[in-house]
PDB file of C-alpha atoms in Angstrom:
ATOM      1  CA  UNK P  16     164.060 146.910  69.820  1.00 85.00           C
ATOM      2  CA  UNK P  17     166.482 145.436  67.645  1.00 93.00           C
ATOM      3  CA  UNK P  18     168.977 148.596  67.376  1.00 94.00           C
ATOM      4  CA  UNK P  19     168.705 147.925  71.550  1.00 95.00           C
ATOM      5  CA  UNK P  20     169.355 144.423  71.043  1.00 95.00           C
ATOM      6  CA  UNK P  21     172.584 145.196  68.645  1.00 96.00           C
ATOM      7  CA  UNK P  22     174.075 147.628  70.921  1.00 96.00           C
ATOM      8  CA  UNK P  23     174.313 145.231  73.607  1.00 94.00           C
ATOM      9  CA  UNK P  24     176.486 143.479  71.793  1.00 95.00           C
ATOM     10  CA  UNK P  25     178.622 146.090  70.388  1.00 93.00           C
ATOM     11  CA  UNK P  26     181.945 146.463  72.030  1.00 91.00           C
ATOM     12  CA  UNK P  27     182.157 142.555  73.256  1.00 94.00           C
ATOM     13  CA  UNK P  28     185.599 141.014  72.556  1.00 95.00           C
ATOM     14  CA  UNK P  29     184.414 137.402  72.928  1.00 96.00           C
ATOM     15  CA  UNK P  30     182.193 136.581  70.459  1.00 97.00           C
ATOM     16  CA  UNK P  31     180.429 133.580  72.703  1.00 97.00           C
ATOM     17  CA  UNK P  32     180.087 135.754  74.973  1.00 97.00           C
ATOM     18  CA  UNK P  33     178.220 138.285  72.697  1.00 97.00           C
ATOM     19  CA  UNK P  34     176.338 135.334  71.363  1.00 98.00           C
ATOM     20  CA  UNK P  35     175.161 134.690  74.887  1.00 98.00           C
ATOM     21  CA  UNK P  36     173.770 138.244  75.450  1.00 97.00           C
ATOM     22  CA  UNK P  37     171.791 138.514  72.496  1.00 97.00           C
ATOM     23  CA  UNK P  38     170.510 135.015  73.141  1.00 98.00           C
ATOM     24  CA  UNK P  39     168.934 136.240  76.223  1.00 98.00           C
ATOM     25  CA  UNK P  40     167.671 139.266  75.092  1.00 98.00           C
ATOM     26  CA  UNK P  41     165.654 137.458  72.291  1.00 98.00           C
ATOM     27  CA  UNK P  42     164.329 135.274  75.125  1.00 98.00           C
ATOM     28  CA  UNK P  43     163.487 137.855  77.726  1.00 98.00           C
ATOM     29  CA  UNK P  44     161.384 139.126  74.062  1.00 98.00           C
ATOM     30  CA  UNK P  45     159.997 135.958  74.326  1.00 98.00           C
ATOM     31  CA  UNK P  46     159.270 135.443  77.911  1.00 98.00           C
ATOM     32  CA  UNK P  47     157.494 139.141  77.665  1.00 98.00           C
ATOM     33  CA  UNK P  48     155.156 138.025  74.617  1.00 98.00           C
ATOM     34  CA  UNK P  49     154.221 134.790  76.746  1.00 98.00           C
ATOM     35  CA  UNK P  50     153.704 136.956  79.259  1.00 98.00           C
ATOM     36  CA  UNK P  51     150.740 139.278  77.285  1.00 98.00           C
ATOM     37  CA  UNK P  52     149.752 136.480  76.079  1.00 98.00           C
ATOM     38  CA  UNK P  53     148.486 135.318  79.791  1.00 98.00           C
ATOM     39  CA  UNK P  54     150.198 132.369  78.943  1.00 98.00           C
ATOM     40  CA  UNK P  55     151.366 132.374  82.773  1.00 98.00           C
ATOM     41  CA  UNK P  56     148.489 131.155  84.054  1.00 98.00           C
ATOM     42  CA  UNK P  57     147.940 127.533  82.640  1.00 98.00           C
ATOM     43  CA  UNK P  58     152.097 127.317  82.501  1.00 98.00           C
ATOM     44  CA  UNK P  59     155.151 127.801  84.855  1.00 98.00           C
ATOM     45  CA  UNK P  60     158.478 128.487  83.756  1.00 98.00           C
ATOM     46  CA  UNK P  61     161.108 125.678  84.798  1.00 98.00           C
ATOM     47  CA  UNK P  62     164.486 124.970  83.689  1.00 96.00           C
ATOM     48  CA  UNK P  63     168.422 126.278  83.902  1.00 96.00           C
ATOM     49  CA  UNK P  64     166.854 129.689  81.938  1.00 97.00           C
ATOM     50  CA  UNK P  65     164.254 130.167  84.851  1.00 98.00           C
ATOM     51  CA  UNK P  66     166.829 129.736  87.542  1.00 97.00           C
ATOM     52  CA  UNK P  67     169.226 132.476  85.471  1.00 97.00           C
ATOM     53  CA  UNK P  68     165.783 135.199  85.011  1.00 98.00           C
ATOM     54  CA  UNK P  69     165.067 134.688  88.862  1.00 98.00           C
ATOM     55  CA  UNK P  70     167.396 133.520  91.203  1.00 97.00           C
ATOM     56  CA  UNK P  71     170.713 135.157  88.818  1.00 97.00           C
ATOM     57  CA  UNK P  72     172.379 131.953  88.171  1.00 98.00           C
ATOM     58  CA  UNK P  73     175.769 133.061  86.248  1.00 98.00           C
ATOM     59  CA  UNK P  74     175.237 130.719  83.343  1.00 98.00           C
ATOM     60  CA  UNK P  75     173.422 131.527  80.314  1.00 98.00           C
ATOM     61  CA  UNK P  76     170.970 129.008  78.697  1.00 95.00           C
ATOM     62  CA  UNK P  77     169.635 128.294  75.342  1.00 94.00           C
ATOM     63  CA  UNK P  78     166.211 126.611  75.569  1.00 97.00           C
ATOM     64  CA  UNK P  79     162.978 127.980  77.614  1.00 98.00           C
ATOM     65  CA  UNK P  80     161.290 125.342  79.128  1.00 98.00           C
ATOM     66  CA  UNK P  81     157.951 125.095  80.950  1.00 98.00           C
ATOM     67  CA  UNK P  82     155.537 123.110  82.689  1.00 98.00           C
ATOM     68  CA  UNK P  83     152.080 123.032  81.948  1.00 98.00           C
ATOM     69  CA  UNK P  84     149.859 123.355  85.042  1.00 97.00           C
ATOM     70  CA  UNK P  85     146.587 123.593  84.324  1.00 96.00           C
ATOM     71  CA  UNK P  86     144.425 122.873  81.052  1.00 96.00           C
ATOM     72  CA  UNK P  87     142.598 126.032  81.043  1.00 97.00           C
ATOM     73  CA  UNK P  88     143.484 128.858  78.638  1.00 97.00           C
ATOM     74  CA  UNK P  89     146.065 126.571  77.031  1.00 98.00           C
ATOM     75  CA  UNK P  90     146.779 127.791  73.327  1.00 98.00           C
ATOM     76  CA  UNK P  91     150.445 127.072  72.792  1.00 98.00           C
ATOM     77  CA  UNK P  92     149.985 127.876  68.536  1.00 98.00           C
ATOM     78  CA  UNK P  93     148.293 131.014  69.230  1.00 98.00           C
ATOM     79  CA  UNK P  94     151.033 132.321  71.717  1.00 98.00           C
ATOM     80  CA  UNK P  95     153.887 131.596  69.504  1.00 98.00           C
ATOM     81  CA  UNK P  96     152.106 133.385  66.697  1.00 98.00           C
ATOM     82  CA  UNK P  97     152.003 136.421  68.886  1.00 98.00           C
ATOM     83  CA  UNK P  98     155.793 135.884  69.310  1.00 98.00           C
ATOM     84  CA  UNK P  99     156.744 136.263  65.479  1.00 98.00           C
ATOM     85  CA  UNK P 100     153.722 139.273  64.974  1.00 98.00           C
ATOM     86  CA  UNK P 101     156.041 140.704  68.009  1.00 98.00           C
ATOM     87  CA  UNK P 102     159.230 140.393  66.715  1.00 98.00           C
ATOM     88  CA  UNK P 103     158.332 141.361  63.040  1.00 98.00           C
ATOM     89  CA  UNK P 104     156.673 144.970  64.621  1.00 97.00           C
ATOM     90  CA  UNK P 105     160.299 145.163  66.156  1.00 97.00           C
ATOM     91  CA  UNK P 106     162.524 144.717  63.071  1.00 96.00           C
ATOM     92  CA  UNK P 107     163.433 141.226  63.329  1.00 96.00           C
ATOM     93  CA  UNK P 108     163.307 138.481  60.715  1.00 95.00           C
ATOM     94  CA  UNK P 109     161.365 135.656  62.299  1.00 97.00           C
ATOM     95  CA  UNK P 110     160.748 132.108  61.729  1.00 98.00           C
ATOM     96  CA  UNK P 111     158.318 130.572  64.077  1.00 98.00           C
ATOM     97  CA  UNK P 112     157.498 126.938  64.071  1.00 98.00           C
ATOM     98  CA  UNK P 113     155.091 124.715  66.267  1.00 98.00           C
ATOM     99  CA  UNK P 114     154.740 120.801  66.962  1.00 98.00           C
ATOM    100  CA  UNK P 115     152.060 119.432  69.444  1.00 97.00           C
ATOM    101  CA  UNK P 116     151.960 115.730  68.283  1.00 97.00           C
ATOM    102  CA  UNK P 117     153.872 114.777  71.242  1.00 97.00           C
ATOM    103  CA  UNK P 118     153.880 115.120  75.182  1.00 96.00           C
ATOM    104  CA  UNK P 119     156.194 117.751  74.667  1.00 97.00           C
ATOM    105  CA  UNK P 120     155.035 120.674  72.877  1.00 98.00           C
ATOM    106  CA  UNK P 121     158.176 122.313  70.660  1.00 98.00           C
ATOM    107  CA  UNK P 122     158.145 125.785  69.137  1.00 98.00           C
ATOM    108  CA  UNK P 123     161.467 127.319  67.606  1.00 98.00           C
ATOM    109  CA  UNK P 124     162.303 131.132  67.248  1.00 98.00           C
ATOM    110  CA  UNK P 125     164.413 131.271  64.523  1.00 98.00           C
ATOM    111  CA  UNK P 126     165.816 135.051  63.473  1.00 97.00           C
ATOM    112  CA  UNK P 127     167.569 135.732  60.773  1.00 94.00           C
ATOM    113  CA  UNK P 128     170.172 138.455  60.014  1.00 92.00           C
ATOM    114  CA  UNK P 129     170.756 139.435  63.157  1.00 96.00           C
ATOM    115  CA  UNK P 130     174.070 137.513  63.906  1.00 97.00           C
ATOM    116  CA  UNK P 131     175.314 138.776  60.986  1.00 96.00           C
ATOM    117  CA  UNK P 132     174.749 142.713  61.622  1.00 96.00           C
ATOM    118  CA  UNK P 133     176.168 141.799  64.927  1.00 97.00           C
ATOM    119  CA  UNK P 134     178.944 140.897  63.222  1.00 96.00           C
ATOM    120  CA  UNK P 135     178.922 137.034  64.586  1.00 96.00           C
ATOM    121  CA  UNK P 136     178.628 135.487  61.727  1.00 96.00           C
ATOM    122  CA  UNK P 137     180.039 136.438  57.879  1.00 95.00           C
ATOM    123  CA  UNK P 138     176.784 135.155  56.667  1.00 93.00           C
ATOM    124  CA  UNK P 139     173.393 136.537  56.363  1.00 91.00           C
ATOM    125  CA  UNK P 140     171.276 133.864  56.205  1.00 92.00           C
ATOM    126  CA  UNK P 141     172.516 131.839  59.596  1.00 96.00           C
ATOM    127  CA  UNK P 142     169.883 131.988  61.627  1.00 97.00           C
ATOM    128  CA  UNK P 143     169.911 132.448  66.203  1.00 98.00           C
ATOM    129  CA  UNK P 144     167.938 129.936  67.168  1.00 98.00           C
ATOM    130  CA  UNK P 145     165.814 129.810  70.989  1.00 98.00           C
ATOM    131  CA  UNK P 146     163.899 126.252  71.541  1.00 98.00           C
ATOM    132  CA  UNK P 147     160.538 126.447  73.195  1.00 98.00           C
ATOM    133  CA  UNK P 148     159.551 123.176  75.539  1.00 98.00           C
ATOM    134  CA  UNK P 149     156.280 122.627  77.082  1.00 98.00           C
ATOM    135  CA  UNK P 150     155.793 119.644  79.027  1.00 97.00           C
ATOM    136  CA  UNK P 151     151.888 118.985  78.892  1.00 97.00           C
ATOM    137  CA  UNK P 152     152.526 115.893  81.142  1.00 94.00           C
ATOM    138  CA  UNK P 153     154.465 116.853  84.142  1.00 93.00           C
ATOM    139  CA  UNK P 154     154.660 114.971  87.109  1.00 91.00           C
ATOM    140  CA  UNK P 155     152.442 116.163  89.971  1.00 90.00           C
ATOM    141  CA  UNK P 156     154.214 117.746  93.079  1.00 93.00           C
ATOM    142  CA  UNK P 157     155.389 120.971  91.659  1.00 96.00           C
ATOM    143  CA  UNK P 158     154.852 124.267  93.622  1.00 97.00           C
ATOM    144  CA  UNK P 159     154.661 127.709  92.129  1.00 98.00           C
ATOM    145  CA  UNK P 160     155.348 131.325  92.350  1.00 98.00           C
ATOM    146  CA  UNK P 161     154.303 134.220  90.878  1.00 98.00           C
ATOM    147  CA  UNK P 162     157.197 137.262  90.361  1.00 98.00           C
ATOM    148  CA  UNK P 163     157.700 140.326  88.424  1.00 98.00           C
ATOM    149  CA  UNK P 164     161.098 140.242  86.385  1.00 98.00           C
ATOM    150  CA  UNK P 165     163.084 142.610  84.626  1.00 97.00           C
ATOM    151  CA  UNK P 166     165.725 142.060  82.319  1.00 94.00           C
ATOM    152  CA  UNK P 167     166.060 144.135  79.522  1.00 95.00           C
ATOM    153  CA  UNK P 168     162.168 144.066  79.578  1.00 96.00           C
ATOM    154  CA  UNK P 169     159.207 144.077  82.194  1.00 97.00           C
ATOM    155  CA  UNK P 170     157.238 140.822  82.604  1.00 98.00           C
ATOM    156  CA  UNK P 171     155.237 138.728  85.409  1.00 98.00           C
ATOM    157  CA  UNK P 172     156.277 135.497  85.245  1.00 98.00           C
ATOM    158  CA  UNK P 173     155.080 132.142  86.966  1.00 98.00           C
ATOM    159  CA  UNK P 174     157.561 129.457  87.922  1.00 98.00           C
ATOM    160  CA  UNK P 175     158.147 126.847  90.099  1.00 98.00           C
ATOM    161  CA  UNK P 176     160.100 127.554  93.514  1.00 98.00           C
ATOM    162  CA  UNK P 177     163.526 126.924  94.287  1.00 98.00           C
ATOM    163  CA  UNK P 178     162.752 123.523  95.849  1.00 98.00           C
ATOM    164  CA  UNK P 179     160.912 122.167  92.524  1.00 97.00           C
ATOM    165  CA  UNK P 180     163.336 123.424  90.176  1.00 98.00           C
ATOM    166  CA  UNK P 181     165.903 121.892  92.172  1.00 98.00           C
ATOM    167  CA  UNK P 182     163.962 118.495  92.095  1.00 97.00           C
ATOM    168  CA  UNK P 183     163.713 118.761  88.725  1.00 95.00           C
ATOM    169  CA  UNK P 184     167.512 119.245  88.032  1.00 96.00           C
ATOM    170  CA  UNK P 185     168.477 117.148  90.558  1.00 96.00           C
ATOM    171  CA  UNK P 186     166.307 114.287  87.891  1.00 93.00           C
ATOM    172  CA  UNK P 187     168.258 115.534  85.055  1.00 94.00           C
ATOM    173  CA  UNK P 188     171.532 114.564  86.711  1.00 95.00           C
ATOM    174  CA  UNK P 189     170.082 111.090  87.978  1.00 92.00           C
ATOM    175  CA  UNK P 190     168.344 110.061  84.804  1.00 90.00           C
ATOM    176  CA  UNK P 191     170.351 111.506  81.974  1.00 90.00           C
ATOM    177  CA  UNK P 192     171.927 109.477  79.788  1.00 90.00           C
ATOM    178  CA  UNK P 193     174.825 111.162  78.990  1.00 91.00           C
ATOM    179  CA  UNK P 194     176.589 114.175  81.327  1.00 91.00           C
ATOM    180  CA  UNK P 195     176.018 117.486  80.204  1.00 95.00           C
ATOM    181  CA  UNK P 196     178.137 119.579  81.808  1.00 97.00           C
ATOM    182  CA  UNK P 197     175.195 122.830  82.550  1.00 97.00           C
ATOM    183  CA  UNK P 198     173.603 119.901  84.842  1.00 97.00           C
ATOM    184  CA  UNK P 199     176.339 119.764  87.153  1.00 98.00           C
ATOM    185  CA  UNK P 200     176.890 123.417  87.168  1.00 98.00           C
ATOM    186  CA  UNK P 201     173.800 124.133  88.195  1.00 98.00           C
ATOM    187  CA  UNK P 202     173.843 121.821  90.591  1.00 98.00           C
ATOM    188  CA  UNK P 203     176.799 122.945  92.443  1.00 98.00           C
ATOM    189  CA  UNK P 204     175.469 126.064  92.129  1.00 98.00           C
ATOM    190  CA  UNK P 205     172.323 124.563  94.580  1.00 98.00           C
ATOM    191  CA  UNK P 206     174.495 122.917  96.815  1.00 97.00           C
ATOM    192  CA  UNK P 207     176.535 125.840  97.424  1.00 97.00           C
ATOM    193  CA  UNK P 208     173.661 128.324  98.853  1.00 96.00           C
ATOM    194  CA  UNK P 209     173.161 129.225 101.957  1.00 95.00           C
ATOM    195  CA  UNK P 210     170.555 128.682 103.937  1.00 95.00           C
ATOM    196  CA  UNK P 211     170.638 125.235 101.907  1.00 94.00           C
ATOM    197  CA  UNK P 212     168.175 124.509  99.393  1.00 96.00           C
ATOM    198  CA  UNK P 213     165.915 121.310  99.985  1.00 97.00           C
ATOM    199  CA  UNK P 214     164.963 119.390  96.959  1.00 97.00           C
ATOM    200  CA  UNK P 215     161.003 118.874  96.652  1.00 97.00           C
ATOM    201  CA  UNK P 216     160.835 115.146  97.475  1.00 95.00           C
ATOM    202  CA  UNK P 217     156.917 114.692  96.344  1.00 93.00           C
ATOM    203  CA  UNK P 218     158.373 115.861  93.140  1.00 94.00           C
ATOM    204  CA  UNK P 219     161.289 114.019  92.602  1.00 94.00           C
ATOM    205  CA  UNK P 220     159.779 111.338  92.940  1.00 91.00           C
ATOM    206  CA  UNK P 221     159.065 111.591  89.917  1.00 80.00           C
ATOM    207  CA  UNK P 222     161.757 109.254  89.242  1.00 67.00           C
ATOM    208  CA  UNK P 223     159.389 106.465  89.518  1.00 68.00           C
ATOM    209  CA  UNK P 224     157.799 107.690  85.901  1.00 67.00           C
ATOM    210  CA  UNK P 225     160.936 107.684  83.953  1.00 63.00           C
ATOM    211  CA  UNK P 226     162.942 105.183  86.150  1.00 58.00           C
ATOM    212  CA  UNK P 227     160.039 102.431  87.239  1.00 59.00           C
ATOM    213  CA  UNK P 228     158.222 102.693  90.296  1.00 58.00           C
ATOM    214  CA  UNK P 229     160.069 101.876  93.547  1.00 60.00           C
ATOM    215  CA  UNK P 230     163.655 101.332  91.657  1.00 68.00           C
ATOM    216  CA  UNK P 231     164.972 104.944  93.131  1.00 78.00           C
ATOM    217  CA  UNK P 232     164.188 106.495  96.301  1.00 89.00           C
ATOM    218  CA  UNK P 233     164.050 110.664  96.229  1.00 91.00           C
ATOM    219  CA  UNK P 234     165.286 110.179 100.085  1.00 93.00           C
ATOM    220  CA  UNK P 235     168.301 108.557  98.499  1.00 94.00           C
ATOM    221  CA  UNK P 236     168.900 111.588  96.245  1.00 95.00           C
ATOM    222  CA  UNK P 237     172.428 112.183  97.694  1.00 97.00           C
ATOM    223  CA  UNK P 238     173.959 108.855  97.419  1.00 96.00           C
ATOM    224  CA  UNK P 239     172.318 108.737  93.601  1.00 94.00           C
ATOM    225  CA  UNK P 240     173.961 111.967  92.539  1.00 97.00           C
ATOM    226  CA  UNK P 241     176.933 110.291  94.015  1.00 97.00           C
ATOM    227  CA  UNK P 242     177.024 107.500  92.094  1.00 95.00           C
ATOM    228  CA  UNK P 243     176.791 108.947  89.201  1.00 95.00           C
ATOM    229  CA  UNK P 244     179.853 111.357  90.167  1.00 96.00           C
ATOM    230  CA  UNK P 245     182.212 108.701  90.347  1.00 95.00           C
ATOM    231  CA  UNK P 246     181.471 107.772  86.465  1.00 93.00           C
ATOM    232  CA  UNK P 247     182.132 111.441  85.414  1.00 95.00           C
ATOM    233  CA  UNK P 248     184.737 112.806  82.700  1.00 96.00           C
ATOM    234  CA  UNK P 249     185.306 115.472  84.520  1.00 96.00           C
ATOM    235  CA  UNK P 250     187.182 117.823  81.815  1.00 96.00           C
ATOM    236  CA  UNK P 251     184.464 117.092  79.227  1.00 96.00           C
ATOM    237  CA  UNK P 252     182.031 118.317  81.952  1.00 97.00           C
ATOM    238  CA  UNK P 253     184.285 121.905  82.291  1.00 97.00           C
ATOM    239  CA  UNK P 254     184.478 121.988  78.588  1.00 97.00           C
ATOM    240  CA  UNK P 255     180.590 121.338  77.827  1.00 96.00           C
ATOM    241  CA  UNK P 256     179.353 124.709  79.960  1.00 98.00           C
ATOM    242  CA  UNK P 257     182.538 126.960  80.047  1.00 98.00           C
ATOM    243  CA  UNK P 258     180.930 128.783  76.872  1.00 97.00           C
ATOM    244  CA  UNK P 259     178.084 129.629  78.665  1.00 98.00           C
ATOM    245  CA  UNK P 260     179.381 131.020  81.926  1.00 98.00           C
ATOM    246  CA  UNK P 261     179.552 134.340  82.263  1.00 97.00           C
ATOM    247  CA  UNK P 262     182.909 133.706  83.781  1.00 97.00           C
ATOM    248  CA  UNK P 263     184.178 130.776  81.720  1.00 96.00           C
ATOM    249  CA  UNK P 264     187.154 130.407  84.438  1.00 96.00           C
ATOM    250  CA  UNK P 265     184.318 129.364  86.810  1.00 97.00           C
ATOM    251  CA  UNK P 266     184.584 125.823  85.019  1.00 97.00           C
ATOM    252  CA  UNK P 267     187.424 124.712  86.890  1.00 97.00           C
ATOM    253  CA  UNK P 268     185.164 124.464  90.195  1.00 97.00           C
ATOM    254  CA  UNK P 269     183.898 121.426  88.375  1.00 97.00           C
ATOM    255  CA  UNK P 270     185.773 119.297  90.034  1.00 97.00           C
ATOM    256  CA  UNK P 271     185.138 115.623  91.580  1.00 97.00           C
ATOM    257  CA  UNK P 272     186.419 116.431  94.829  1.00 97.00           C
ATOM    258  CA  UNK P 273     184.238 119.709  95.465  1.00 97.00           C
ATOM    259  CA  UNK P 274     181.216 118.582  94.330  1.00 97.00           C
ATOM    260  CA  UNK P 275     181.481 115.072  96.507  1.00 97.00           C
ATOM    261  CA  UNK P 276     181.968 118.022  99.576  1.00 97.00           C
ATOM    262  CA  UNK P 277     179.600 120.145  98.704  1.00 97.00           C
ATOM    263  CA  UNK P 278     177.090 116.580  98.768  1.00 95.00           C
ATOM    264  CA  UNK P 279     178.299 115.978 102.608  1.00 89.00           C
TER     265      UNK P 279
END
């Protein structure tokens, strides 16, 4: 597994770009270790990532987010054990840690070696690093899926549907306190597919837990993205997720004027 994981890299002139691949590939590794661990019954997958695995958004991710959904068969510890036993039996040099004293449950893969036989990095001992989220409190109003995927490995995953995840990105741009650039990507990716996406309302408004209730209206969820268009730094938005497209040209689309169309 790691030899396979090495030669997809091999031959890549941009090194960010290389950095991208075997970033996913460690997270598909991931995603397939959940996955025998049945952790995809008490949790759904959410998040930029999930839209990339299913729906072949062309931006890579970093993190792997989910949503717990029900209680039962929860064992967040145990699963990310499995991941390091897993990735030790297939030649990598994990280190796997775990922290449940908050809502949100946070596990990191780290690996060592491996950017440096990629030749990414000139030293050994910098480690690629995947975050692991898992939101034990998420708002009610989500509605999931079940689908087989296949990238680089086999695995059943369950996730929200388009119309959640796009409620929950659609948050993330509302509520966020600063602009981060994959937000906005995404979300022109969303308002560019056709037939149109609809957000979940139910779920967005969710806005009343983070924002107060009754101070935002999910109805409203146009003019809101709006407003915070008008207050954007554009370039720093291209800058922030032209790494991580896998056409970094694709930033320029980022623009005021196209997104404000694409809104109506």
């Amino acid at each position: 597994m790691k030899e396979e994981a090495l030669a997809l890299v091999r031959g890549v002139p941009d090194p960010v770009q290389a950095l991208n691949r075997l970033r996913e590939y460690l997270q598909a590794f991931v995603l397939r270790s959940f996955h025998e661990s049945e952790a995809f019954r008490p949790l759904a997958f959410v998040g930029g990532t999930a839209l990339r695995f299913l729906h072949g958004l062309p931006r890579f991710s970093e993190d792997l987010d989910f949503s717990l959904v029900s209680i039962d068969g929860y064992a967040g510890k145990e699963w990310m054990a499995k991941v390091k036993r897993d990735l030790t039996l297939a030649g990598f040099a994990p280190e796997v840690t775990w922290n449940d004293r908050k809502v949100v449950h946070t596990g990191w893969v780290r690996v060592a070696d491996i950017l440096h036989e990629a030749g990414l990095s000139a030293m050994p001992t910098e480690k690629l690093a995947i975050k692991v989220e898992i939101d034990t409190r998420p708002p009610a109003g989500g509605s999931c899926e079940r689908r087989i995927v296949t990238r680089y490995v086999t695995f059943l995953l369950q996730h929200y549907d388009l119309p959640s995840l796009l409620a929950g990105k659609l948050h993330a741009v509302i509520t966020r306190k600063y602009a981060k650039g994959r937000d906005w990507y995404d979300l022109m990716w969303y308002l560019s597919q056709r037939p149109p996406v609809a957000p979940n309302l139910p779920l967005l408004q969710a806005l009343d837990q983070t924002q107060g209730a009754g101070r935002r209206d999910a109805l409203a969820w146009k003019q809101l993205v709006q407003a915070r268009l008008t207050a954007l730094d554009m370039r720093a938005v291209s800058e922030d997720v032209g790494p991580f497209l896998e056409r970094p040209k694709d930033a320029a689309l980022l623009m005021r004027d196209n997104l404000a169309a694409l809104l109506g």
